[in-house]
Coordinates of C-alpha atoms in Angstrom, one line a residue:
M1 CA 7.0 74.9 48.8
S2 CA 9.0 72.3 50.7
T3 CA 12.7 72.2 50.6
L4 CA 12.5 68.9 48.7
A5 CA 10.1 70.3 46.2
A6 CA 12.4 73.2 45.6
L7 CA 15.2 70.7 44.7
G8 CA 13.1 69.4 41.9
G9 CA 11.9 66.1 43.5
F10 CA 13.2 62.7 44.3
G11 CA 14.8 62.0 41.0
S12 CA 17.1 65.1 41.1
W13 CA 18.0 65.6 44.7
G14 CA 21.8 65.8 44.3
F15 CA 22.1 62.8 46.5
D16 CA 25.6 61.3 46.9
L17 CA 26.3 59.7 50.2
G18 CA 30.0 59.0 49.3
R19 CA 30.8 62.6 48.7
A20 CA 28.5 63.7 51.4
F21 CA 30.2 61.7 54.1
G22 CA 33.4 63.6 53.2
R23 CA 31.6 66.9 53.2
G24 CA 30.2 67.1 56.6
W25 CA 27.3 64.6 56.6
T26 CA 26.9 62.8 59.8
I27 CA 25.2 59.7 61.1
G28 CA 24.4 60.5 64.7
S29 CA 21.8 60.2 67.4
P30 CA 18.4 62.0 67.3
A31 CA 19.6 64.2 70.1
Q32 CA 22.2 65.7 67.8
L33 CA 19.3 66.9 65.6
R34 CA 17.1 68.3 68.4
G35 CA 15.7 64.8 69.0
A36 CA 12.0 64.1 69.3
A37 CA 9.6 65.2 72.0
A38 CA 6.1 64.5 73.0
I39 CA 3.6 67.0 71.8
P40 CA 2.9 69.5 74.6
T41 CA -0.3 69.5 76.5
G42 CA -2.4 72.5 77.3
T43 CA -5.4 74.1 75.8
V44 CA -4.2 73.7 72.2
I45 CA -5.5 70.5 70.8
F46 CA -3.6 69.5 67.7
G47 CA -5.4 69.0 64.4
G48 CA -2.9 68.5 61.6
S49 CA -2.2 71.6 59.6
A50 CA -5.0 73.5 61.4
R51 CA -4.8 73.8 65.2
K52 CA -7.7 75.1 67.1
K53 CA -7.6 76.6 70.6
V54 CA -10.7 75.5 72.5
A55 CA -12.1 76.5 75.9
V56 CA -13.0 73.8 78.4
E57 CA -13.5 73.6 82.1
P58 CA -10.2 72.6 83.8
D59 CA -11.3 69.2 85.2
G60 CA -12.6 68.0 81.9
L61 CA -9.4 69.2 80.1
R62 CA -7.2 67.5 82.7
E63 CA -9.1 64.3 82.4
F64 CA -9.0 64.4 78.6
Q65 CA -5.3 65.2 78.5
A66 CA -4.6 62.2 80.7
H67 CA -6.0 60.0 78.0
R68 CA -4.7 62.0 75.0
P69 CA -1.5 60.0 74.4
R70 CA -3.5 56.7 74.4
L71 CA -6.1 58.1 72.1
F72 CA -3.5 59.3 69.6
A73 CA -1.8 55.9 69.7
L74 CA -5.2 54.2 69.0
A75 CA -6.2 56.6 66.2
Y76 CA -2.8 56.3 64.6
R77 CA -3.0 52.5 64.5
M78 CA -6.5 52.8 63.0
L79 CA -5.6 55.3 60.4
G80 CA -1.9 54.9 59.6
S81 CA -1.6 58.7 59.6
A82 CA -0.3 60.8 62.4
T83 CA -1.8 63.9 61.0
E84 CA -5.3 62.3 60.7
A85 CA -4.8 60.8 64.2
E86 CA -4.3 64.3 65.6
D87 CA -7.5 65.4 63.8
A88 CA -9.3 62.5 65.3
V89 CA -8.1 63.3 68.8
Q90 CA -9.3 66.9 68.4
E91 CA -12.7 65.8 67.1
T92 CA -13.0 63.4 70.0
Y93 CA -12.2 66.2 72.4
L94 CA -14.9 68.4 70.9
R95 CA -17.4 65.6 71.4
W96 CA -16.2 65.0 75.0
D97 CA -16.5 68.7 75.7
G98 CA -20.1 68.7 74.4
T99 CA -21.2 65.7 76.5
D100 CA -22.7 65.6 79.9
R101 CA -19.9 63.9 81.6
A102 CA -21.9 63.2 84.7
T103 CA -23.5 60.4 82.8
I104 CA -20.2 58.8 81.8
R105 CA -19.1 56.0 84.1
S106 CA -15.7 55.4 82.5
A107 CA -13.9 58.1 80.7
E108 CA -11.4 55.6 79.1
A109 CA -14.2 53.5 77.8
W110 CA -16.2 56.5 76.5
L111 CA -13.2 58.1 74.8
S112 CA -11.9 54.9 73.3
T113 CA -15.4 54.0 71.9
A114 CA -15.8 57.5 70.5
I115 CA -12.4 57.7 68.7
V116 CA -12.4 54.1 67.3
N117 CA -15.9 54.6 65.8
L118 CA -14.9 58.0 64.4
C119 CA -11.8 56.4 62.8
R120 CA -14.0 53.6 61.4
T121 CA -16.1 56.3 59.6
W122 CA -13.0 58.2 58.4
L123 CA -11.5 55.0 57.0
V124 CA -14.3 54.6 54.5
S125 CA -13.4 57.9 52.8
A126 CA -9.7 57.3 53.4
R127 CA -9.9 54.0 51.4
A128 CA -11.6 55.9 48.6
R129 CA -8.8 58.5 48.5
R130 CA -6.1 55.8 48.5
E131 CA -7.6 54.2 45.4
T132 CA -6.6 57.3 43.5
Y133 CA -3.4 57.9 45.4
V134 CA -0.4 58.5 43.0
G135 CA 2.0 55.6 43.4
P136 CA 2.3 53.2 46.4
W137 CA 0.7 54.4 49.6
L138 CA 2.7 53.9 52.8
P139 CA 1.8 54.9 56.4
E140 CA 3.0 58.1 57.9
P141 CA 6.2 57.6 60.0
V142 CA 6.2 58.4 63.7
P143 CA 9.3 58.7 66.0
T144 CA 8.8 56.3 68.9
A145 CA 11.9 56.7 71.0
R146 CA 10.1 58.8 73.6
G147 CA 7.0 56.6 73.8
E148 CA 4.9 58.5 71.3
L149 CA 2.9 55.4 70.5
G150 CA 3.0 53.9 74.0
P151 CA 5.4 51.4 75.5
L152 CA 7.2 49.2 72.9
E153 CA 9.1 46.8 75.2
S154 CA 8.7 43.6 73.3
V155 CA 9.2 42.4 69.7
E156 CA 5.4 42.0 69.4
E157 CA 4.7 45.5 70.5
R158 CA 7.3 46.9 68.1
E159 CA 5.9 44.8 65.2
L160 CA 2.4 46.2 65.8
V161 CA 3.5 49.7 65.0
S162 CA 5.9 48.8 62.2
L163 CA 5.4 50.4 58.8
A164 CA 5.2 46.8 57.4
L165 CA 2.3 45.8 59.6
L166 CA 0.5 49.1 59.2
T167 CA 0.7 48.7 55.5
A168 CA -0.7 45.2 55.8
L169 CA -3.6 46.6 57.8
E170 CA -4.8 48.3 54.7
R171 CA -6.1 44.9 53.5
L172 CA -8.7 45.0 56.2
N173 CA -12.1 46.7 56.1
P174 CA -12.8 49.3 58.9
I175 CA -14.4 47.0 61.4
E176 CA -11.8 44.3 60.9
R177 CA -9.1 46.9 61.5
A178 CA -10.9 48.2 64.6
V179 CA -11.2 44.7 66.1
F180 CA -7.6 43.8 65.3
V181 CA -6.2 47.0 66.8
L182 CA -8.3 46.9 69.9
R183 CA -7.6 43.2 70.6
E184 CA -4.0 42.8 69.4
A185 CA -2.5 46.2 70.3
F186 CA -4.6 47.3 73.3
G187 CA -5.6 43.9 74.8
Y188 CA -9.3 44.6 75.1
A189 CA -11.5 41.6 75.8
H190 CA -13.9 40.6 73.0
R191 CA -16.8 41.5 75.3
E192 CA -15.5 45.0 75.6
I193 CA -14.8 45.2 71.8
A194 CA -18.4 44.0 71.1
D195 CA -19.8 46.8 73.3
M196 CA -17.6 49.5 71.6
L197 CA -18.4 48.4 68.1
A198 CA -22.0 47.3 68.6
V199 CA -21.4 43.7 67.5
S200 CA -21.8 40.4 69.3
E201 CA -18.9 38.9 71.2
A202 CA -18.9 35.9 69.0
N203 CA -18.8 38.1 65.9
S204 CA -15.9 40.0 67.4
Q205 CA -14.0 36.8 67.9
Q206 CA -14.7 35.7 64.3
I207 CA -13.7 39.1 62.9
F208 CA -10.4 39.0 64.8
R209 CA -9.5 35.5 63.6
R210 CA -10.2 36.5 60.0
A211 CA -8.3 39.8 60.3
S212 CA -5.3 38.1 61.9
V213 CA -5.0 35.6 59.0
R214 CA -5.2 38.4 56.4
V215 CA -2.6 40.6 58.1
R216 CA 0.0 37.9 59.0
E217 CA -0.3 35.4 56.2
G218 CA 3.0 35.0 54.6
R219 CA 4.7 37.6 56.8
P220 CA 7.7 36.5 58.9
R221 CA 8.2 37.9 62.3
F222 CA 11.3 40.1 62.6
D223 CA 13.5 39.6 65.7
V224 CA 16.6 41.6 65.1
L225 CA 18.6 43.2 68.0
P226 CA 19.0 46.9 67.7
D227 CA 22.8 46.7 67.6
Q228 CA 22.6 44.1 64.8
A229 CA 20.2 46.3 62.9
R230 CA 22.4 49.4 63.3
E231 CA 25.5 47.6 62.1
L232 CA 23.7 46.2 59.0
I233 CA 22.1 49.5 58.1
E234 CA 25.4 51.4 58.5
R235 CA 27.1 48.8 56.2
F236 CA 24.2 49.3 53.8
L237 CA 24.6 53.1 53.8
K238 CA 28.4 52.8 53.3
A239 CA 27.9 50.5 50.3
A240 CA 25.4 53.0 48.8
R241 CA 27.5 56.0 49.3
I242 CA 30.4 54.6 47.3
G243 CA 28.2 53.1 44.7
D244 CA 29.2 49.5 45.6
V245 CA 26.3 47.7 43.7
Q246 CA 27.7 44.3 44.4
G247 CA 28.2 45.1 48.1
L248 CA 24.6 46.2 48.2
E249 CA 23.4 43.0 46.5
R250 CA 25.2 40.9 49.2
L251 CA 23.2 42.7 51.9
L252 CA 19.9 42.2 50.1
A253 CA 17.6 39.2 50.1
A254 CA 17.2 37.8 46.6
D255 CA 13.6 38.9 46.5
A256 CA 14.1 42.2 48.3
T257 CA 11.7 45.1 47.4
S258 CA 12.0 48.8 47.6
T259 CA 8.8 50.8 47.7
A260 CA 8.7 54.6 47.5
D261 CA 5.8 56.9 48.5
G262 CA 6.0 60.4 47.0
G263 CA 2.2 60.8 46.8
G264 CA 2.5 62.6 43.4
L265 CA 4.1 65.6 45.2
V266 CA 7.7 64.3 44.7
N267 CA 9.0 62.3 41.7
A268 CA 9.3 58.8 43.2
A269 CA 9.1 55.4 41.7
R270 CA 5.4 54.6 41.2
R271 CA 6.0 50.8 41.3
P272 CA 8.0 48.7 43.8
V273 CA 11.5 47.8 42.7
V274 CA 11.9 44.1 43.0
G275 CA 15.0 41.8 43.2
A276 CA 18.4 42.3 44.8
A277 CA 20.1 43.4 41.6
A278 CA 17.4 45.9 40.7
V279 CA 17.2 47.4 44.2
A280 CA 20.9 47.7 44.5
R281 CA 21.2 49.6 41.2
Y282 CA 18.2 51.8 42.2
L283 CA 19.7 52.7 45.5
A284 CA 23.2 53.3 44.1
G285 CA 21.6 55.7 41.6
L286 CA 19.5 57.4 44.2
F287 CA 22.4 58.3 46.4
R288 CA 24.7 59.6 43.7
W289 CA 24.4 63.3 44.2
A290 CA 25.6 65.7 46.9
V291 CA 23.5 68.5 48.6
P292 CA 25.0 70.9 51.1
G293 CA 23.3 70.9 54.5
M294 CA 22.1 67.3 54.3
V295 CA 22.3 65.3 57.5
I296 CA 21.6 61.5 57.9
T297 CA 20.7 60.0 61.3
L298 CA 19.6 56.5 62.4
E299 CA 16.5 57.0 64.6
E300 CA 13.8 54.9 66.1
I301 CA 10.8 55.2 63.8
N302 CA 7.7 53.1 64.3
G303 CA 9.5 50.9 66.8
A304 CA 12.6 50.1 64.6
L305 CA 15.8 51.7 63.6
A306 CA 15.3 53.7 60.3
V307 CA 17.3 56.2 58.2
V308 CA 16.1 59.8 58.5
V309 CA 17.5 62.4 56.1
R310 CA 17.1 66.1 56.8
L311 CA 18.0 69.1 54.6
A312 CA 18.5 72.4 56.4
G313 CA 16.8 70.7 59.4
E314 CA 13.7 69.7 57.5
P315 CA 13.0 66.0 57.1
V316 CA 13.0 65.0 53.4
L317 CA 13.3 61.2 53.6
V318 CA 12.6 58.3 55.9
V319 CA 13.8 54.8 55.0
A320 CA 12.3 52.0 57.0
V321 CA 14.3 48.7 56.7
D322 CA 13.0 45.2 57.2
I323 CA 15.7 42.7 58.2
L324 CA 15.6 39.0 58.3
D325 CA 18.4 36.5 58.7
E326 CA 21.0 39.3 58.5
V327 CA 19.8 40.6 55.1
V328 CA 17.5 43.4 54.1
T329 CA 14.2 42.1 52.8
A330 CA 12.3 45.3 52.2
L331 CA 12.8 49.0 52.1
R332 CA 10.1 51.6 52.4
L333 CA 11.0 55.1 51.4
I334 CA 8.7 58.0 52.5
V335 CA 9.4 61.2 50.6
N336 CA 5.9 62.7 50.5
P337 CA 6.4 66.0 52.3
E338 CA 2.9 65.8 53.8
K339 CA 3.8 62.5 55.5
L340 CA 7.0 63.9 56.9
S341 CA 5.2 66.9 58.5
Y342 CA 4.6 65.2 61.8
I343 CA 8.3 64.5 62.3
G344 CA 9.0 68.1 61.4
R345 CA 6.5 69.3 64.0
V346 CA 8.1 67.0 66.6
D347 CA 11.5 68.5 65.7
G348 CA 10.0 72.0 66.1
V349 CA 8.6 71.3 69.5
A350 CA 11.9 69.8 70.7
A351 CA 13.7 72.9 69.5
Q352 CA 11.6 75.2 71.6

């Protein structure tokens, strides 16, 4: 049972930021909480909760490991799940190990084609599972300060791994998502995408245009400097910890939303909370209790500053914050312990 489950769920945490700040809670850097580190390489290929040790000839392993970070980044963007992305990387490795590599002209092309088509297949069953998911479904958060999802040096690169955009990608069917990710996030030419996905180049271009409209329609681009985001989020937390509902309202857009993902494992709101007044009251109520051993940090999650709450070192909440024109437009709260397991594993690796 997770620490959060032992506490009785989201609605009975004992969550009072005002008292907690006076009782040893801290807002600090990730380094103060063991930080985040890249998953180690070696003969252990990660596969979610089950990790298999596989044997492979050294040259093949070295070549695969050179591509592993990129494969994980590609699979994560396709699936919206770090745990499933790890599984996809492992399955791709097993296929790589069982292939006559003397016939492969480009390892990058072969591996990218293998993993993207594997993810396309998995998305079919994933979409079916998400139709019966309890409450709103949100992507699995991933720390990105150490390049876990590749370089995120521009606003566009950060947006492409944001929880907001990954949620929007759920509108696409598997081939639309594959084309969008390969073109927009990895810069493949449509000719290369057509070869990977066994479609015509013209069809790839058409799919990309359609997918881009569906993903970006009605979505503003966010261009907030990290220091500005940090200052606003800290003000937001301060208002929440003292129960300042009016102060929270002033920091929220009129049509702000708060969406919580508990996956049926944690008692979380099963519908988005909409409107500044409702969201402010919801958050003030959420943060009204105190739990010993709780620590809050502001960390880079999916390319943007987010709130991470740990209890006894175990992540129990991630809050992603969308900011536009100096107000909070959306909050995404991930409390499903299964979706926080990747951050927990990264913490564990960093502590070793």
